[in-house]
């Protein structure tokens, strides 16, 4: 373990009392896990619960934390209490489930009912309300009543027509307001928590220590809120010294969040050496979207050995092929359970636009761009994907998939939100904060070399210096 910084030592010395909340803002690469481990090691008589954002984080944490710490995901706690009764109907609730169950006029209305349910599930509320309805201006039906009918069907273990979402039994856990039997709860990656998770923790009588970075919040589409601001705490501390890189990358990351998000704390580079410039022969390629990765795969598969983080299925080649079949007039050959509901390409386009489904829109745009080449391209991309990362020249990943990881060398694709226009910086109010978060996460994945795209290169020339 590295020598602890003054910031880390300050945190370790803080004692939390019953019902107190301790909020730690930890910038990228600042050793938050090491800090929490040291905190627990210094209190061997306390029983801790460490809550991880996902299963892989939980497994890694279990190897590192001392024996007085139990490492879980919030969903695993809810599964033991509520989820197991739905083991025969766990699945992802889709618009076509709702369309069939309620006999609705079209899939667009079914999607609005689904979003109403999901907004309720992610919220701290205990009943479905009108405020959970998306796109109020488009309202045509009583979505609250329809959503209640579907929610009740989800709660019925015998009703297999409507699957129970993993977030659904988590919602039940929150509604029941159960007290967890630990002395202190540690919440990691707190910025990605949604109101239902915060609701569970707010109701606990034991102390809660939450650690996160509001600039790494990427999951608003899953109901995540700016939890680092929403969570009220009696104690607060910062971790600003990154062990991942030196001042070169740290200054760029600081400039991003200070210019576009009014952050007044500096990210300090304690690692390194690191360099902003051209990458070598082996690097990780980070893209904003899966569609961006597909575009690059088309261009690079002829000359580069490419490994896709999480497997080639991350870019959904089969879904793209199914969309192509609809475009080509072969809708009967579609395999995807959702896409087979669309007989015509215009219907699919209308659905994607009316429901503002950006992922679907991006895959539709791929089909429209490559048209008759799609089957051949999908086949070649699949055939030439490298399964073993160390045998590849380039590792392809989206920023969302790369979150929590680090790479020696990183190259950024050109599909990120642009920060400049007409050789000047864009007005911060014209850029969504989460788009800045995505860029911040992207640039802070690199340890030794970071190759910027053209827009970020220009931003770097215009960005204010740390001392300004």
Tab-separated table of C-alpha atoms in Angstrom:
chain	number	residue	atom	x	y	z
A	1	UNK	CA	0.000	0.000	0.000
A	2	UNK	CA	1.294	3.487	-0.917
A	3	UNK	CA	2.223	5.927	1.826
A	4	UNK	CA	-0.937	7.715	2.853
A	5	UNK	CA	-1.383	11.396	2.040
A	6	UNK	CA	-2.407	14.031	4.566
A	7	UNK	CA	-5.913	13.952	3.095
A	8	UNK	CA	-6.143	10.192	3.607
A	9	UNK	CA	-4.789	10.387	7.161
A	10	UNK	CA	-7.342	13.083	8.017
A	11	UNK	CA	-10.178	10.812	6.840
A	12	UNK	CA	-8.886	7.781	8.750
A	13	UNK	CA	-8.777	9.803	11.972
A	14	UNK	CA	-12.447	10.843	11.776
A	15	UNK	CA	-14.858	9.007	14.095
A	16	UNK	CA	-18.477	8.737	12.989
A	17	UNK	CA	-21.240	8.551	15.568
A	18	UNK	CA	-24.670	6.914	15.449
A	19	UNK	CA	-26.836	8.281	12.609
A	20	UNK	CA	-23.986	10.503	11.382
A	21	UNK	CA	-23.138	10.785	7.703
A	22	UNK	CA	-19.600	11.263	6.357
A	23	UNK	CA	-19.175	12.363	2.728
A	24	UNK	CA	-15.804	11.966	0.975
A	25	UNK	CA	-15.298	13.552	-2.443
A	26	UNK	CA	-12.617	11.444	-4.149
A	27	UNK	CA	-11.329	12.520	-7.562
A	28	UNK	CA	-10.097	10.018	-10.159
A	29	UNK	CA	-7.232	7.765	-9.028
A	30	UNK	CA	-6.957	9.270	-5.536
A	31	UNK	CA	-6.846	5.985	-3.606
A	32	UNK	CA	-10.352	5.943	-2.192
A	33	UNK	CA	-10.412	2.158	-1.755
A	34	UNK	CA	-7.042	2.197	0.040
A	35	UNK	CA	-8.415	4.898	2.310
A	36	UNK	CA	-11.510	2.874	3.172
A	37	UNK	CA	-9.391	-0.238	3.794
A	38	UNK	CA	-7.178	1.717	6.206
A	39	UNK	CA	-10.274	3.159	7.894
A	40	UNK	CA	-11.601	-0.365	8.560
A	41	UNK	CA	-8.197	-1.746	9.594
A	42	UNK	CA	-7.957	0.960	12.247
A	43	UNK	CA	-11.301	-0.169	13.731
A	44	UNK	CA	-11.017	-3.973	14.073
A	45	UNK	CA	-13.854	-4.133	16.622
A	46	UNK	CA	-16.373	-2.544	14.232
A	47	UNK	CA	-18.417	-4.541	11.747
A	48	UNK	CA	-18.528	-2.814	8.353
A	49	UNK	CA	-20.748	-3.287	5.308
A	50	UNK	CA	-19.045	-2.206	2.070
A	51	UNK	CA	-21.577	-1.559	-0.712
A	52	UNK	CA	-20.136	-1.850	-4.229
A	53	UNK	CA	-21.718	-0.473	-7.404
A	54	UNK	CA	-21.552	-3.807	-9.244
A	55	UNK	CA	-20.571	-7.466	-8.827
A	56	UNK	CA	-17.031	-7.124	-10.199
A	57	UNK	CA	-16.276	-4.270	-7.765
A	58	UNK	CA	-17.701	-6.363	-4.922
A	59	UNK	CA	-15.496	-9.364	-5.762
A	60	UNK	CA	-12.368	-7.212	-5.997
A	61	UNK	CA	-13.182	-5.503	-2.709
A	62	UNK	CA	-13.737	-8.822	-0.934
A	63	UNK	CA	-10.111	-9.759	-1.712
A	64	UNK	CA	-8.708	-6.510	-0.358
A	65	UNK	CA	-10.747	-5.558	2.702
A	66	UNK	CA	-10.024	-6.969	6.190
A	67	UNK	CA	-12.214	-9.645	7.789
A	68	UNK	CA	-14.359	-7.154	9.712
A	69	UNK	CA	-15.803	-5.891	6.409
A	70	UNK	CA	-18.620	-7.657	4.542
A	71	UNK	CA	-18.608	-6.721	0.835
A	72	UNK	CA	-21.966	-6.741	-0.969
A	73	UNK	CA	-23.904	-5.038	-3.726
A	74	UNK	CA	-27.117	-3.333	-2.693
A	75	UNK	CA	-28.993	-5.734	-4.992
A	76	UNK	CA	-27.544	-8.802	-3.234
A	77	UNK	CA	-28.914	-7.520	0.078
A	78	UNK	CA	-32.320	-6.978	-1.505
A	79	UNK	CA	-32.195	-10.414	-3.152
A	80	UNK	CA	-31.792	-12.186	0.186
A	81	UNK	CA	-34.721	-10.263	1.655
A	82	UNK	CA	-37.108	-9.849	-1.306
A	83	UNK	CA	-35.698	-10.977	-4.620
A	84	UNK	CA	-35.473	-14.746	-4.187
A	85	UNK	CA	-39.268	-15.146	-4.341
A	86	UNK	CA	-39.144	-13.933	-7.954
A	87	UNK	CA	-36.324	-16.248	-9.056
A	88	UNK	CA	-38.534	-17.873	-11.722
A	89	UNK	CA	-39.476	-14.573	-13.382
A	90	UNK	CA	-36.387	-12.359	-13.085
A	91	UNK	CA	-35.758	-10.518	-16.334
A	92	UNK	CA	-35.744	-7.236	-18.188
A	93	UNK	CA	-39.171	-5.678	-18.615
A	94	UNK	CA	-39.625	-4.639	-22.251
A	95	UNK	CA	-42.250	-2.514	-24.029
A	96	UNK	CA	-43.643	-5.574	-25.809
A	97	UNK	CA	-44.388	-7.262	-22.449
A	98	UNK	CA	-46.506	-4.246	-21.507
A	99	UNK	CA	-47.998	-3.933	-25.000
A	100	UNK	CA	-49.311	-7.499	-24.819
A	101	UNK	CA	-50.344	-7.400	-21.158
A	102	UNK	CA	-52.361	-4.167	-21.411
A	103	UNK	CA	-53.425	-4.550	-25.056
A	104	UNK	CA	-52.175	-1.052	-25.874
A	105	UNK	CA	-52.558	0.625	-29.285
A	106	UNK	CA	-48.808	0.749	-30.025
A	107	UNK	CA	-45.334	0.183	-28.619
A	108	UNK	CA	-44.745	3.908	-28.082
A	109	UNK	CA	-47.506	4.004	-25.449
A	110	UNK	CA	-46.068	0.814	-23.931
A	111	UNK	CA	-42.651	2.492	-23.680
A	112	UNK	CA	-44.190	5.454	-21.829
A	113	UNK	CA	-45.802	3.059	-19.334
A	114	UNK	CA	-42.456	1.276	-18.912
A	115	UNK	CA	-40.615	4.557	-18.292
A	116	UNK	CA	-43.265	5.543	-15.732
A	117	UNK	CA	-42.630	2.289	-13.846
A	118	UNK	CA	-38.837	2.664	-14.041
A	119	UNK	CA	-38.975	6.287	-12.857
A	120	UNK	CA	-41.003	5.099	-9.851
A	121	UNK	CA	-38.638	2.190	-9.151
A	122	UNK	CA	-35.583	4.480	-9.202
A	123	UNK	CA	-37.266	7.110	-7.007
A	124	UNK	CA	-37.554	7.368	-3.223
A	125	UNK	CA	-41.371	7.425	-3.486
A	126	UNK	CA	-43.474	4.554	-2.221
A	127	UNK	CA	-46.338	4.976	-4.711
A	128	UNK	CA	-46.541	5.570	-8.459
A	129	UNK	CA	-47.443	9.201	-9.114
A	130	UNK	CA	-48.045	11.514	-12.043
A	131	UNK	CA	-44.555	12.996	-11.650
A	132	UNK	CA	-43.089	9.656	-12.740
A	133	UNK	CA	-44.639	9.951	-16.200
A	134	UNK	CA	-42.063	10.870	-18.893
A	135	UNK	CA	-42.877	13.335	-21.662
A	136	UNK	CA	-45.902	14.901	-19.922
A	137	UNK	CA	-46.584	16.951	-23.045
A	138	UNK	CA	-47.180	13.736	-25.003
A	139	UNK	CA	-49.576	12.201	-22.495
A	140	UNK	CA	-52.543	10.399	-24.084
A	141	UNK	CA	-53.477	7.672	-21.597
A	142	UNK	CA	-53.710	7.281	-17.816
A	143	UNK	CA	-50.130	6.093	-17.464
A	144	UNK	CA	-50.295	6.098	-13.657
A	145	UNK	CA	-53.145	3.590	-13.609
A	146	UNK	CA	-51.551	1.499	-16.354
A	147	UNK	CA	-48.199	1.508	-14.563
A	148	UNK	CA	-49.854	0.409	-11.300
A	149	UNK	CA	-51.430	-2.552	-13.100
A	150	UNK	CA	-48.078	-3.618	-14.504
A	151	UNK	CA	-46.298	-3.074	-11.156
A	152	UNK	CA	-48.854	-5.291	-9.398
A	153	UNK	CA	-48.246	-7.965	-12.042
A	154	UNK	CA	-44.489	-7.656	-11.432
A	155	UNK	CA	-45.129	-8.273	-7.724
A	156	UNK	CA	-47.032	-11.484	-8.451
A	157	UNK	CA	-44.502	-14.382	-8.434
A	158	UNK	CA	-46.955	-16.506	-10.414
A	159	UNK	CA	-47.423	-13.977	-13.236
A	160	UNK	CA	-44.700	-14.953	-15.726
A	161	UNK	CA	-45.994	-12.575	-18.417
A	162	UNK	CA	-44.460	-9.578	-16.636
A	163	UNK	CA	-40.824	-10.123	-15.520
A	164	UNK	CA	-39.477	-8.775	-12.234
A	165	UNK	CA	-36.609	-6.340	-12.774
A	166	UNK	CA	-33.588	-6.525	-10.461
A	167	UNK	CA	-34.322	-2.903	-9.580
A	168	UNK	CA	-37.902	-3.948	-8.820
A	169	UNK	CA	-37.059	-6.115	-5.825
A	170	UNK	CA	-34.577	-3.437	-4.716
A	171	UNK	CA	-37.564	-1.080	-4.663
A	172	UNK	CA	-39.427	-3.506	-2.399
A	173	UNK	CA	-36.414	-3.570	-0.076
A	174	UNK	CA	-36.508	0.234	0.157
A	175	UNK	CA	-40.251	0.354	0.786
A	176	UNK	CA	-39.936	-2.118	3.696
A	177	UNK	CA	-37.309	0.123	5.362
A	178	UNK	CA	-35.278	-2.683	6.967
A	179	UNK	CA	-32.399	-1.835	9.319
A	180	UNK	CA	-29.060	-3.401	8.338
A	181	UNK	CA	-27.115	-5.128	11.162
A	182	UNK	CA	-23.749	-3.330	10.866
A	183	UNK	CA	-21.819	-0.752	12.880
A	184	UNK	CA	-20.794	1.333	9.847
A	185	UNK	CA	-21.836	1.257	6.174
A	186	UNK	CA	-19.375	2.235	3.416
A	187	UNK	CA	-20.941	3.254	0.088
A	188	UNK	CA	-18.519	3.296	-2.853
A	189	UNK	CA	-19.093	5.009	-6.222
A	190	UNK	CA	-21.789	7.011	-4.455
A	191	UNK	CA	-22.197	9.389	-7.381
A	192	UNK	CA	-23.944	6.620	-9.343
A	193	UNK	CA	-26.532	5.958	-6.665
A	194	UNK	CA	-30.184	6.573	-7.451
A	195	UNK	CA	-32.767	7.931	-4.998
A	196	UNK	CA	-33.972	4.452	-4.026
A	197	UNK	CA	-30.468	3.485	-2.835
A	198	UNK	CA	-30.036	6.764	-0.991
A	199	UNK	CA	-33.473	6.235	0.546
A	200	UNK	CA	-32.338	2.900	1.979
A	201	UNK	CA	-29.215	4.492	3.489
A	202	UNK	CA	-30.985	7.601	4.805
A	203	UNK	CA	-33.213	5.348	6.895
A	204	UNK	CA	-30.315	3.498	8.543
A	205	UNK	CA	-29.529	4.332	12.173
A	206	UNK	CA	-25.869	3.310	11.937
A	207	UNK	CA	-23.273	5.734	10.491
A	208	UNK	CA	-22.863	5.880	6.706
A	209	UNK	CA	-19.647	6.869	4.919
A	210	UNK	CA	-20.179	7.621	1.248
A	211	UNK	CA	-17.305	8.034	-1.195
A	212	UNK	CA	-17.605	9.254	-4.756
A	213	UNK	CA	-16.864	11.826	-7.417
A	214	UNK	CA	-19.746	13.863	-8.827
A	215	UNK	CA	-17.673	14.333	-11.996
A	216	UNK	CA	-17.823	10.582	-12.634
A	217	UNK	CA	-21.623	10.339	-12.577
A	218	UNK	CA	-22.528	8.647	-15.878
A	219	UNK	CA	-25.746	6.792	-15.183
A	220	UNK	CA	-28.572	9.338	-15.154
A	221	UNK	CA	-30.325	7.076	-17.689
A	222	UNK	CA	-30.552	4.495	-14.874
A	223	UNK	CA	-31.993	7.012	-12.464
A	224	UNK	CA	-28.698	8.121	-10.893
A	225	UNK	CA	-28.786	11.604	-9.410
A	226	UNK	CA	-26.057	13.971	-8.234
A	227	UNK	CA	-25.887	11.982	-5.011
A	228	UNK	CA	-22.749	13.735	-3.784
A	229	UNK	CA	-24.739	16.988	-3.593
A	230	UNK	CA	-28.058	15.455	-2.523
A	231	UNK	CA	-26.622	13.535	0.429
A	232	UNK	CA	-26.498	15.713	3.558
A	233	UNK	CA	-23.556	14.934	5.825
A	234	UNK	CA	-22.228	16.171	9.163
A	235	UNK	CA	-18.636	15.336	8.191
A	236	UNK	CA	-16.974	16.038	4.833
A	237	UNK	CA	-13.515	15.524	3.339
A	238	UNK	CA	-11.709	15.522	-0.021
A	239	UNK	CA	-9.239	13.285	-1.826
A	240	UNK	CA	-7.636	15.372	-4.572
A	241	UNK	CA	-4.221	13.757	-5.103
A	242	UNK	CA	-4.233	11.224	-7.961
A	243	UNK	CA	-1.665	8.418	-7.952
A	244	UNK	CA	-2.553	7.502	-11.558
A	245	UNK	CA	-0.786	10.289	-13.480
A	246	UNK	CA	1.197	13.491	-13.096
A	247	UNK	CA	0.263	17.171	-13.531
A	248	UNK	CA	-0.145	16.981	-17.336
A	249	UNK	CA	-3.320	14.890	-17.293
A	250	UNK	CA	-4.401	16.275	-13.913
A	251	UNK	CA	-4.358	19.849	-15.259
A	252	UNK	CA	-6.465	18.877	-18.275
A	253	UNK	CA	-9.056	17.130	-16.098
A	254	UNK	CA	-9.143	20.107	-13.735
A	255	UNK	CA	-9.647	22.509	-16.645
A	256	UNK	CA	-12.627	20.484	-17.902
A	257	UNK	CA	-14.552	20.559	-14.634
A	258	UNK	CA	-13.542	24.078	-13.646
A	259	UNK	CA	-14.455	25.593	-17.013
A	260	UNK	CA	-17.729	23.752	-17.575
A	261	UNK	CA	-18.898	22.778	-14.067
A	262	UNK	CA	-17.544	25.536	-11.791
A	263	UNK	CA	-15.371	23.138	-9.808
A	264	UNK	CA	-12.971	25.095	-7.604
A	265	UNK	CA	-10.892	22.171	-6.294
A	266	UNK	CA	-7.758	21.105	-8.159
A	267	UNK	CA	-6.996	17.531	-9.135
A	268	UNK	CA	-3.322	17.085	-8.234
A	269	UNK	CA	-1.114	14.647	-10.134
A	270	UNK	CA	0.988	12.565	-7.727
A	271	UNK	CA	1.834	9.757	-10.168
A	272	UNK	CA	3.523	9.691	-13.498
A	273	UNK	CA	5.324	10.546	-15.509
A	274	UNK	CA	2.474	11.023	-17.969
A	275	UNK	CA	2.306	12.706	-21.351
A	276	UNK	CA	-0.357	14.153	-23.623
A	277	UNK	CA	0.584	13.202	-27.169
A	278	UNK	CA	0.549	10.383	-29.712
A	279	UNK	CA	0.034	6.861	-28.410
A	280	UNK	CA	2.309	3.982	-29.355
A	281	UNK	CA	1.412	0.710	-31.070
A	282	UNK	CA	-0.748	-0.656	-28.225
A	283	UNK	CA	-3.446	1.407	-26.563
A	284	UNK	CA	-7.058	1.568	-25.395
A	285	UNK	CA	-9.448	3.385	-27.732
A	286	UNK	CA	-12.259	5.119	-25.834
A	287	UNK	CA	-15.461	6.115	-27.583
A	288	UNK	CA	-18.542	8.017	-26.418
A	289	UNK	CA	-20.932	5.520	-28.019
A	290	UNK	CA	-21.100	1.924	-29.240
A	291	UNK	CA	-21.999	3.350	-32.649
A	292	UNK	CA	-18.668	5.166	-32.615
A	293	UNK	CA	-16.901	1.885	-31.920
A	294	UNK	CA	-18.688	0.254	-34.854
A	295	UNK	CA	-17.527	3.042	-37.171
A	296	UNK	CA	-13.939	2.593	-36.013
A	297	UNK	CA	-14.174	-1.188	-36.277
A	298	UNK	CA	-15.189	-0.810	-39.934
A	299	UNK	CA	-12.132	1.360	-40.532
A	300	UNK	CA	-9.555	-0.483	-38.428
A	301	UNK	CA	-10.420	-4.181	-38.620
A	302	UNK	CA	-8.363	-4.513	-41.814
A	303	UNK	CA	-5.081	-3.439	-40.222
A	304	UNK	CA	-5.462	-3.746	-36.424
A	305	UNK	CA	-6.004	-6.644	-34.057
A	306	UNK	CA	-8.942	-5.451	-31.957
A	307	UNK	CA	-10.185	-6.700	-28.598
A	308	UNK	CA	-13.584	-5.453	-27.425
A	309	UNK	CA	-13.769	-4.904	-23.672
A	310	UNK	CA	-16.564	-7.210	-22.507
A	311	UNK	CA	-16.625	-9.018	-25.853
A	312	UNK	CA	-17.631	-8.012	-29.373
A	313	UNK	CA	-21.305	-8.241	-28.351
A	314	UNK	CA	-20.809	-4.904	-26.580
A	315	UNK	CA	-21.295	-3.147	-29.925
A	316	UNK	CA	-24.459	-5.202	-30.576
A	317	UNK	CA	-23.608	-6.490	-34.068
A	318	UNK	CA	-26.615	-8.838	-34.094
A	319	UNK	CA	-28.992	-5.995	-33.225
A	320	UNK	CA	-27.496	-3.889	-36.008
A	321	UNK	CA	-28.000	-6.807	-38.376
A	322	UNK	CA	-31.646	-7.140	-37.269
A	323	UNK	CA	-32.241	-3.426	-37.858
A	324	UNK	CA	-30.685	-3.876	-41.294
A	325	UNK	CA	-33.139	-6.713	-42.013
A	326	UNK	CA	-36.046	-4.388	-41.235
A	327	UNK	CA	-34.500	-1.698	-43.452
A	328	UNK	CA	-33.971	-4.267	-46.214
A	329	UNK	CA	-37.578	-5.466	-46.010
A	330	UNK	CA	-36.777	-8.817	-44.354
A	331	UNK	CA	-38.553	-8.140	-41.030
A	332	UNK	CA	-39.675	-11.782	-40.806
A	333	UNK	CA	-36.018	-12.830	-40.426
A	334	UNK	CA	-35.398	-10.627	-37.358
A	335	UNK	CA	-34.250	-12.540	-34.240
A	336	UNK	CA	-34.447	-9.876	-31.508
A	337	UNK	CA	-37.678	-10.222	-29.477
A	338	UNK	CA	-38.225	-6.476	-29.377
A	339	UNK	CA	-37.229	-5.574	-32.936
A	340	UNK	CA	-39.378	-8.308	-34.489
A	341	UNK	CA	-42.426	-6.256	-33.438
A	342	UNK	CA	-41.622	-3.730	-36.183
A	343	UNK	CA	-42.660	-4.609	-39.720
A	344	UNK	CA	-41.364	-1.465	-41.407
A	345	UNK	CA	-38.247	0.674	-40.980
A	346	UNK	CA	-40.366	3.853	-40.745
A	347	UNK	CA	-42.169	2.390	-37.683
A	348	UNK	CA	-38.867	1.690	-35.960
A	349	UNK	CA	-37.599	5.171	-36.777
A	350	UNK	CA	-40.769	6.759	-35.413
A	351	UNK	CA	-40.541	4.736	-32.207
A	352	UNK	CA	-36.863	5.678	-31.658
A	353	UNK	CA	-37.584	9.391	-32.164
A	354	UNK	CA	-40.802	9.564	-30.113
A	355	UNK	CA	-39.271	7.727	-27.156
A	356	UNK	CA	-35.927	9.560	-27.525
A	357	UNK	CA	-34.062	6.241	-27.462
A	358	UNK	CA	-30.549	7.458	-28.316
A	359	UNK	CA	-28.920	4.031	-28.411
A	360	UNK	CA	-31.515	2.768	-30.868
A	361	UNK	CA	-31.202	5.959	-32.927
A	362	UNK	CA	-27.422	5.527	-33.109
A	363	UNK	CA	-27.766	1.958	-34.415
A	364	UNK	CA	-30.380	3.044	-36.941
A	365	UNK	CA	-27.919	5.689	-38.160
A	366	UNK	CA	-25.275	2.967	-38.667
A	367	UNK	CA	-27.656	1.005	-40.887
A	368	UNK	CA	-28.552	4.132	-42.847
A	369	UNK	CA	-24.862	4.951	-43.273
A	370	UNK	CA	-23.570	1.553	-44.454
A	371	UNK	CA	-26.770	0.136	-45.981
A	372	UNK	CA	-26.065	-2.949	-48.096
A	373	UNK	CA	-22.604	-3.403	-46.553
A	374	UNK	CA	-23.986	-4.198	-43.083
A	375	UNK	CA	-24.104	-8.049	-43.313
A	376	UNK	CA	-20.554	-8.220	-44.668
A	377	UNK	CA	-19.235	-5.730	-42.099
A	378	UNK	CA	-20.899	-7.461	-39.150
A	379	UNK	CA	-19.457	-10.791	-40.255
A	380	UNK	CA	-15.913	-9.421	-40.658
A	381	UNK	CA	-15.987	-7.570	-37.336
A	382	UNK	CA	-17.087	-10.750	-35.569
A	383	UNK	CA	-14.557	-12.963	-37.371
A	384	UNK	CA	-11.581	-10.689	-36.704
A	385	UNK	CA	-12.253	-9.800	-33.058
A	386	UNK	CA	-9.410	-10.905	-30.750
A	387	UNK	CA	-10.576	-12.757	-27.636
A	388	UNK	CA	-7.394	-12.357	-25.564
A	389	UNK	CA	-6.606	-8.690	-24.699
A	390	UNK	CA	-2.799	-9.082	-24.589
A	391	UNK	CA	-2.807	-10.431	-28.163
A	392	UNK	CA	-4.572	-7.317	-29.511
A	393	UNK	CA	-3.101	-4.060	-30.811
A	394	UNK	CA	-6.068	-2.005	-29.631
A	395	UNK	CA	-8.628	-2.437	-26.881
A	396	UNK	CA	-12.004	-0.967	-27.927
A	397	UNK	CA	-14.368	0.300	-25.230
A	398	UNK	CA	-16.921	2.951	-24.450
A	399	UNK	CA	-16.225	5.304	-21.552
A	400	UNK	CA	-19.100	3.763	-19.585
A	401	UNK	CA	-17.513	0.329	-19.865
A	402	UNK	CA	-14.061	1.683	-18.962
A	403	UNK	CA	-15.246	3.409	-15.787
A	404	UNK	CA	-13.229	2.229	-12.803
A	405	UNK	CA	-10.405	0.975	-15.036
A	406	UNK	CA	-7.057	2.435	-16.075
A	407	UNK	CA	-4.759	1.880	-19.059
A	408	UNK	CA	-1.149	2.758	-19.805
A	409	UNK	CA	-2.058	4.502	-23.062
A	410	UNK	CA	-5.416	5.926	-24.141
A	411	UNK	CA	-6.612	7.393	-27.425
A	412	UNK	CA	-9.921	9.303	-27.576
A	413	UNK	CA	-12.357	8.972	-30.476
A	414	UNK	CA	-13.932	12.042	-32.092
A	415	UNK	CA	-17.551	11.295	-31.093
A	416	UNK	CA	-17.536	13.168	-27.771
A	417	UNK	CA	-19.419	16.410	-27.171
A	418	UNK	CA	-17.507	19.313	-28.688
A	419	UNK	CA	-16.174	21.919	-26.277
A	420	UNK	CA	-15.228	24.567	-28.830
A	421	UNK	CA	-16.947	26.401	-31.652
A	422	UNK	CA	-15.461	28.954	-34.061
A	423	UNK	CA	-12.119	28.796	-32.215
A	424	UNK	CA	-13.663	29.745	-28.860
A	425	UNK	CA	-14.874	27.812	-25.844
A	426	UNK	CA	-18.542	26.882	-25.828
A	427	UNK	CA	-20.930	28.428	-23.328
A	428	UNK	CA	-21.039	25.944	-20.388
A	429	UNK	CA	-24.834	26.295	-20.228
A	430	UNK	CA	-25.030	24.782	-23.732
A	431	UNK	CA	-23.383	21.513	-22.664
A	432	UNK	CA	-24.999	18.846	-20.487
A	433	UNK	CA	-22.939	18.323	-17.272
A	434	UNK	CA	-22.952	14.558	-17.811
A	435	UNK	CA	-21.220	15.034	-21.169
A	436	UNK	CA	-18.397	16.798	-19.323
A	437	UNK	CA	-18.361	13.914	-16.835
A	438	UNK	CA	-17.913	11.463	-19.703
A	439	UNK	CA	-14.926	13.435	-20.977
A	440	UNK	CA	-13.479	13.723	-17.460
A	441	UNK	CA	-13.709	9.949	-16.970
A	442	UNK	CA	-12.193	9.396	-20.425
A	443	UNK	CA	-9.106	11.564	-19.906
A	444	UNK	CA	-8.476	10.199	-16.404
A	445	UNK	CA	-8.247	6.558	-17.572
A	446	UNK	CA	-4.714	7.107	-18.903
A	447	UNK	CA	-1.614	6.459	-16.775
A	448	UNK	CA	1.288	7.215	-19.135
A	449	UNK	CA	0.022	8.571	-22.468
A	450	UNK	CA	-3.169	10.307	-23.544
A	451	UNK	CA	-3.902	11.096	-27.200
A	452	UNK	CA	-6.634	13.718	-27.568
A	453	UNK	CA	-9.110	14.129	-30.398
A	454	UNK	CA	-9.024	17.321	-32.464
A	455	UNK	CA	-11.592	19.206	-30.376
A	456	UNK	CA	-9.850	18.407	-27.100
A	457	UNK	CA	-6.519	19.436	-28.596
A	458	UNK	CA	-8.037	22.826	-29.347
A	459	UNK	CA	-9.579	23.010	-25.872
A	460	UNK	CA	-6.154	22.309	-24.384
A	461	UNK	CA	-4.743	25.355	-26.180
A	462	UNK	CA	-7.588	27.548	-24.894
A	463	UNK	CA	-7.963	26.126	-21.391
A	464	UNK	CA	-7.098	28.297	-18.399
A	465	UNK	CA	-3.956	27.367	-16.509
A	466	UNK	CA	-4.427	25.934	-12.970
A	467	UNK	CA	-3.098	29.146	-11.411
A	468	UNK	CA	-5.504	31.385	-13.312
